[in-house]
């Protein structure tokens, strides 16, 4: 069949092998193969195309074209060097700008502090921590009174309100006055969610105020470093605190 004939023909064919370097030419190194020549040729043609493109760009260039680098650069030993820019601001002007930055940050910080105080006055900081930090002690005269002690009777309120640290009316108040505010469970849950959101905003504002305070301290430190006074760094700058320097005591006239 045709397939067996092809197999027989393929078996008779010999694989082409490129010869190695001749014995008397070993001092010339390895004999270049076709794949080596192909890499060298591709690299040569790539470089020729680059040179041709650069030659065309140079021919099409307008000699009267203006570039800003003609002003800001200069040749030094055949190398383009950037001209140093002249200082347009003095040290005193820099200090004034630092002072303005500090004033702006302080103004924003004071505004943030006022908002924090207003939110604290509205929220009264109720239920900020579930754990009660303060304890209340009651003193009795005998052990029998300790055994029969009833906290609700002593506080003159209902047992359901004993665990509250705030808004704990007495029994007379509950009998004489009507309850003002949300009574339904859904309304109470909604108000609790709103209060939690307000506390979250308050904590964010407190963090923002602390960050502004750190920023103002860092700006003040950089402003103080501009003074030509001997100083030694005591602590490195961190994300929550500026660097600390010890300045040489200098007597002012």
C-alpha positions as a Markdown table, in Angstrom:
| # | Residue | x | y | z |
|---|---|---|---|---|
| 1 | Unk | 0.0 | 0.0 | 0.0 |
| 2 | Unk | 0.9 | 3.7 | -0.3 |
| 3 | Unk | 1.4 | 4.0 | 3.5 |
| 4 | Unk | 3.9 | 1.1 | 3.7 |
| 5 | Unk | 5.7 | 2.6 | 0.7 |
| 6 | Unk | 6.1 | 5.9 | 2.4 |
| 7 | Unk | 7.4 | 4.3 | 5.6 |
| 8 | Unk | 9.9 | 2.3 | 3.6 |
| 9 | Unk | 11.0 | 5.5 | 1.8 |
| 10 | Unk | 11.3 | 7.4 | 5.1 |
| 11 | Unk | 13.5 | 4.7 | 6.6 |
| 12 | Unk | 15.9 | 5.0 | 3.7 |
| 13 | Unk | 16.2 | 8.8 | 4.0 |
| 14 | Unk | 19.0 | 10.1 | 6.2 |
| 15 | Unk | 18.7 | 13.0 | 8.6 |
| 16 | Unk | 20.7 | 16.0 | 7.5 |
| 17 | Unk | 23.4 | 16.9 | 9.9 |
| 18 | Unk | 25.6 | 20.0 | 9.7 |
| 19 | Unk | 29.2 | 19.2 | 9.8 |
| 20 | Unk | 31.4 | 20.4 | 12.7 |
| 21 | Unk | 34.6 | 22.4 | 12.5 |
| 22 | Unk | 37.4 | 20.7 | 10.7 |
| 23 | Unk | 40.3 | 19.4 | 12.8 |
| 24 | Unk | 42.9 | 21.7 | 11.4 |
| 25 | Unk | 40.6 | 24.7 | 12.0 |
| 26 | Unk | 39.8 | 24.1 | 15.7 |
| 27 | Unk | 41.8 | 27.2 | 16.7 |
| 28 | Unk | 39.1 | 29.3 | 14.9 |
| 29 | Unk | 36.4 | 28.2 | 17.3 |
| 30 | Unk | 33.0 | 26.6 | 16.6 |
| 31 | Unk | 31.7 | 26.4 | 13.1 |
| 32 | Unk | 28.8 | 28.8 | 12.6 |
| 33 | Unk | 25.5 | 27.0 | 12.0 |
| 34 | Unk | 22.5 | 28.2 | 10.1 |
| 35 | Unk | 20.5 | 29.1 | 13.2 |
| 36 | Unk | 23.5 | 31.2 | 14.4 |
| 37 | Unk | 23.7 | 33.0 | 11.1 |
| 38 | Unk | 19.9 | 33.6 | 11.2 |
| 39 | Unk | 20.1 | 35.4 | 14.6 |
| 40 | Unk | 23.1 | 37.4 | 13.5 |
| 41 | Unk | 21.4 | 38.4 | 10.3 |
| 42 | Unk | 18.1 | 39.4 | 12.1 |
| 43 | Unk | 20.1 | 41.6 | 14.5 |
| 44 | Unk | 22.0 | 43.2 | 11.6 |
| 45 | Unk | 18.8 | 44.0 | 9.7 |
| 46 | Unk | 17.1 | 45.4 | 12.8 |
| 47 | Unk | 20.0 | 47.8 | 13.5 |
| 48 | Unk | 20.0 | 48.9 | 9.8 |
| 49 | Unk | 16.2 | 49.7 | 10.0 |
| 50 | Unk | 16.8 | 51.7 | 13.1 |
| 51 | Unk | 19.7 | 53.7 | 11.5 |
| 52 | Unk | 17.5 | 54.3 | 8.4 |
| 53 | Unk | 14.6 | 55.6 | 10.5 |
| 54 | Unk | 17.0 | 58.0 | 12.5 |
| 55 | Unk | 18.6 | 59.1 | 9.2 |
| 56 | Unk | 15.1 | 59.9 | 7.8 |
| 57 | Unk | 14.1 | 61.8 | 11.0 |
| 58 | Unk | 17.3 | 63.9 | 10.8 |
| 59 | Unk | 16.6 | 64.7 | 7.1 |
| 60 | Unk | 13.1 | 65.8 | 7.8 |
| 61 | Unk | 14.0 | 67.9 | 10.8 |
| 62 | Unk | 13.4 | 71.6 | 10.6 |
| 63 | Unk | 16.6 | 73.5 | 11.7 |
| 64 | Unk | 14.6 | 76.5 | 12.8 |
| 65 | Unk | 12.3 | 74.4 | 15.1 |
| 66 | Unk | 12.4 | 75.7 | 18.7 |
| 67 | Unk | 12.7 | 73.4 | 21.8 |
| 68 | Unk | 12.7 | 74.6 | 25.4 |
| 69 | Unk | 15.6 | 72.2 | 26.0 |
| 70 | Unk | 17.7 | 74.6 | 23.8 |
| 71 | Unk | 17.5 | 77.1 | 26.7 |
| 72 | Unk | 17.7 | 74.8 | 29.8 |
| 73 | Unk | 20.5 | 72.5 | 28.5 |
| 74 | Unk | 24.1 | 73.1 | 27.5 |
| 75 | Unk | 26.9 | 71.0 | 26.1 |
| 76 | Unk | 29.7 | 70.0 | 28.4 |
| 77 | Unk | 32.4 | 67.7 | 26.9 |
| 78 | Unk | 30.0 | 66.7 | 24.2 |
| 79 | Unk | 27.3 | 65.7 | 26.7 |
| 80 | Unk | 24.0 | 67.5 | 27.2 |
| 81 | Unk | 23.8 | 68.8 | 30.8 |
| 82 | Unk | 20.8 | 70.4 | 32.5 |
| 83 | Unk | 21.4 | 73.9 | 33.6 |
| 84 | Unk | 20.8 | 74.4 | 37.4 |
| 85 | Unk | 17.7 | 76.4 | 38.2 |
| 86 | Unk | 18.1 | 79.6 | 40.2 |
| 87 | Unk | 16.5 | 79.7 | 43.6 |
| 88 | Unk | 13.4 | 82.0 | 43.3 |
| 89 | Unk | 12.5 | 81.8 | 47.0 |
| 90 | Unk | 14.5 | 82.9 | 50.0 |
| 91 | Unk | 14.6 | 81.1 | 53.3 |
| 92 | Unk | 12.4 | 83.7 | 54.9 |
| 93 | Unk | 9.8 | 83.3 | 52.1 |
| 94 | Unk | 9.8 | 79.5 | 52.7 |
| 95 | Unk | 9.3 | 80.0 | 56.4 |
| 96 | Unk | 6.3 | 82.3 | 55.7 |
| 97 | Unk | 4.8 | 79.6 | 53.4 |
| 98 | Unk | 5.3 | 77.0 | 56.2 |
| 99 | Unk | 3.5 | 79.3 | 58.6 |
| 100 | Unk | 0.6 | 79.7 | 56.2 |
| 101 | Unk | 0.4 | 75.9 | 55.9 |
| 102 | Unk | 0.3 | 75.5 | 59.6 |
| 103 | Unk | -2.4 | 78.2 | 59.9 |
| 104 | Unk | -4.5 | 76.4 | 57.3 |
| 105 | Unk | -4.2 | 73.0 | 59.0 |
| 106 | Unk | -4.9 | 74.5 | 62.4 |
| 107 | Unk | -8.0 | 76.3 | 61.1 |
| 108 | Unk | -9.3 | 73.0 | 59.7 |
| 109 | Unk | -8.5 | 71.2 | 62.9 |
| 110 | Unk | -10.3 | 73.8 | 65.0 |
| 111 | Unk | -13.3 | 73.5 | 62.7 |
| 112 | Unk | -13.2 | 69.7 | 63.2 |
| 113 | Unk | -12.9 | 70.0 | 67.0 |
| 114 | Unk | -16.1 | 72.2 | 67.0 |
| 115 | Unk | -18.0 | 69.6 | 65.0 |
| 116 | Unk | -16.8 | 66.9 | 67.4 |
| 117 | Unk | -17.9 | 68.9 | 70.5 |
| 118 | Unk | -21.3 | 69.5 | 68.9 |
| 119 | Unk | -21.8 | 65.8 | 68.1 |
| 120 | Unk | -20.7 | 64.9 | 71.6 |
| 121 | Unk | -23.3 | 67.2 | 73.1 |
| 122 | Unk | -26.0 | 65.7 | 70.9 |
| 123 | Unk | -25.0 | 62.1 | 71.6 |
| 124 | Unk | -24.0 | 62.5 | 75.3 |
| 125 | Unk | -21.6 | 59.6 | 74.8 |
| 126 | Unk | -24.2 | 57.0 | 75.9 |
| 127 | Unk | -23.4 | 53.3 | 75.5 |
| 128 | Unk | -19.9 | 54.1 | 74.1 |
| 129 | Unk | -18.5 | 51.0 | 75.9 |
| 130 | Unk | -20.6 | 48.1 | 76.9 |
| 131 | Unk | -18.5 | 47.5 | 80.0 |
| 132 | Unk | -19.2 | 49.9 | 82.8 |
| 133 | Unk | -16.1 | 51.6 | 84.0 |
| 134 | Unk | -17.6 | 53.1 | 87.1 |
| 135 | Unk | -19.1 | 51.1 | 90.0 |
| 136 | Unk | -21.6 | 52.2 | 92.6 |
| 137 | Unk | -21.5 | 50.9 | 96.2 |
| 138 | Unk | -24.4 | 50.7 | 98.6 |
| 139 | Unk | -23.7 | 50.5 | 102.3 |
| 140 | Unk | -26.0 | 48.7 | 104.8 |
| 141 | Unk | -25.9 | 48.1 | 108.6 |
| 142 | Unk | -26.2 | 44.4 | 108.9 |
| 143 | Unk | -25.7 | 41.1 | 107.1 |
| 144 | Unk | -29.4 | 40.5 | 107.1 |
| 145 | Unk | -29.9 | 43.7 | 105.0 |
| 146 | Unk | -27.3 | 42.4 | 102.6 |
| 147 | Unk | -29.1 | 39.2 | 102.1 |
| 148 | Unk | -32.5 | 40.9 | 101.7 |
| 149 | Unk | -31.1 | 43.8 | 99.6 |
| 150 | Unk | -33.1 | 44.5 | 96.5 |
| 151 | Unk | -31.5 | 47.0 | 94.0 |
| 152 | Unk | -34.8 | 47.9 | 92.3 |
| 153 | Unk | -36.4 | 48.8 | 95.6 |
| 154 | Unk | -33.3 | 50.8 | 96.7 |
| 155 | Unk | -33.3 | 52.8 | 93.5 |
| 156 | Unk | -37.1 | 53.2 | 93.5 |
| 157 | Unk | -37.5 | 51.9 | 89.9 |
| 158 | Unk | -38.7 | 48.8 | 88.1 |
| 159 | Unk | -36.4 | 45.8 | 87.8 |
| 160 | Unk | -36.3 | 46.1 | 84.0 |
| 161 | Unk | -34.5 | 49.5 | 84.3 |
| 162 | Unk | -31.9 | 48.5 | 86.9 |
| 163 | Unk | -29.2 | 47.6 | 84.4 |
| 164 | Unk | -29.3 | 51.1 | 82.8 |
| 165 | Unk | -26.7 | 53.7 | 83.7 |
| 166 | Unk | -28.9 | 56.5 | 82.2 |
| 167 | Unk | -32.5 | 57.2 | 81.5 |
| 168 | Unk | -33.6 | 55.3 | 84.7 |
| 169 | Unk | -36.9 | 57.0 | 85.9 |
| 170 | Unk | -38.4 | 56.3 | 89.3 |
| 171 | Unk | -41.7 | 54.5 | 89.8 |
| 172 | Unk | -43.4 | 57.9 | 90.7 |
| 173 | Unk | -42.2 | 59.4 | 87.4 |
| 174 | Unk | -43.5 | 56.4 | 85.4 |
| 175 | Unk | -46.9 | 56.6 | 87.1 |
| 176 | Unk | -47.4 | 60.4 | 86.8 |
| 177 | Unk | -45.8 | 61.1 | 83.4 |
| 178 | Unk | -46.3 | 59.5 | 80.0 |
| 179 | Unk | -43.5 | 58.0 | 78.0 |
| 180 | Unk | -42.1 | 60.3 | 75.3 |
| 181 | Unk | -40.3 | 58.9 | 72.4 |
| 182 | Unk | -40.2 | 55.6 | 70.5 |
| 183 | Unk | -41.9 | 52.7 | 72.1 |
| 184 | Unk | -42.4 | 50.2 | 69.3 |
| 185 | Unk | -39.5 | 47.6 | 68.8 |
| 186 | Unk | -39.0 | 48.6 | 65.2 |
| 187 | Unk | -38.7 | 52.3 | 66.1 |
| 188 | Unk | -36.3 | 51.5 | 68.9 |
| 189 | Unk | -34.1 | 49.4 | 66.5 |
| 190 | Unk | -34.1 | 52.1 | 63.9 |
| 191 | Unk | -33.0 | 54.7 | 66.5 |
| 192 | Unk | -30.3 | 52.4 | 67.7 |
| 193 | Unk | -29.0 | 52.0 | 64.2 |
| 194 | Unk | -29.0 | 55.8 | 63.7 |
| 195 | Unk | -27.2 | 56.3 | 67.0 |
| 196 | Unk | -24.5 | 53.7 | 66.0 |
| 197 | Unk | -24.0 | 55.5 | 62.7 |
| 198 | Unk | -23.5 | 58.8 | 64.5 |
| 199 | Unk | -20.9 | 57.2 | 66.8 |
| 200 | Unk | -19.1 | 55.9 | 63.8 |
| 201 | Unk | -19.0 | 59.4 | 62.2 |
| 202 | Unk | -17.8 | 60.8 | 65.6 |
| 203 | Unk | -14.9 | 58.3 | 65.8 |
| 204 | Unk | -13.9 | 59.2 | 62.2 |
| 205 | Unk | -13.9 | 62.9 | 62.9 |
| 206 | Unk | -11.8 | 62.3 | 66.1 |
| 207 | Unk | -9.3 | 60.3 | 64.0 |
| 208 | Unk | -9.2 | 63.1 | 61.4 |
| 209 | Unk | -8.6 | 65.7 | 64.0 |
| 210 | Unk | -5.7 | 63.6 | 65.5 |
| 211 | Unk | -4.1 | 63.2 | 62.0 |
| 212 | Unk | -4.4 | 67.0 | 61.4 |
| 213 | Unk | -2.6 | 67.6 | 64.7 |
| 214 | Unk | 0.2 | 65.3 | 63.7 |
| 215 | Unk | 0.5 | 67.1 | 60.3 |
| 216 | Unk | 0.7 | 70.5 | 61.9 |
| 217 | Unk | 3.5 | 69.2 | 64.3 |
| 218 | Unk | 5.4 | 67.8 | 61.3 |
| 219 | Unk | 5.1 | 71.1 | 59.4 |
| 220 | Unk | 6.3 | 73.0 | 62.5 |
| 221 | Unk | 9.3 | 70.6 | 62.8 |
| 222 | Unk | 10.3 | 71.2 | 59.2 |
| 223 | Unk | 10.0 | 74.9 | 59.7 |
| 224 | Unk | 12.2 | 74.8 | 62.8 |
| 225 | Unk | 14.8 | 72.8 | 60.9 |
| 226 | Unk | 15.3 | 75.7 | 58.5 |
| 227 | Unk | 17.0 | 77.7 | 61.4 |
| 228 | Unk | 20.7 | 77.5 | 61.2 |
| 229 | Unk | 21.2 | 76.0 | 64.7 |
| 230 | Unk | 23.0 | 72.9 | 65.7 |
| 231 | Unk | 20.6 | 70.1 | 66.3 |
| 232 | Unk | 20.7 | 66.3 | 67.0 |
| 233 | Unk | 17.9 | 63.9 | 66.0 |
| 234 | Unk | 16.5 | 62.1 | 69.0 |
| 235 | Unk | 13.6 | 60.1 | 67.5 |
| 236 | Unk | 12.8 | 59.2 | 63.9 |
| 237 | Unk | 9.6 | 60.4 | 62.3 |
| 238 | Unk | 6.7 | 58.0 | 62.3 |
| 239 | Unk | 3.1 | 57.9 | 60.9 |
| 240 | Unk | 1.7 | 59.1 | 64.2 |
| 241 | Unk | 4.4 | 61.5 | 65.5 |
| 242 | Unk | 6.9 | 63.9 | 64.1 |
| 243 | Unk | 10.7 | 63.5 | 64.4 |
| 244 | Unk | 12.2 | 64.8 | 67.7 |
| 245 | Unk | 15.3 | 67.0 | 67.6 |
| 246 | Unk | 17.4 | 68.5 | 70.4 |
| 247 | Unk | 18.5 | 72.0 | 69.5 |
| 248 | Unk | 21.5 | 73.7 | 71.0 |
| 249 | Unk | 20.6 | 76.3 | 73.6 |
| 250 | Unk | 21.3 | 79.8 | 72.2 |
| 251 | Unk | 21.0 | 82.9 | 74.2 |
| 252 | Unk | 19.0 | 85.6 | 72.5 |
| 253 | Unk | 19.8 | 89.3 | 72.9 |
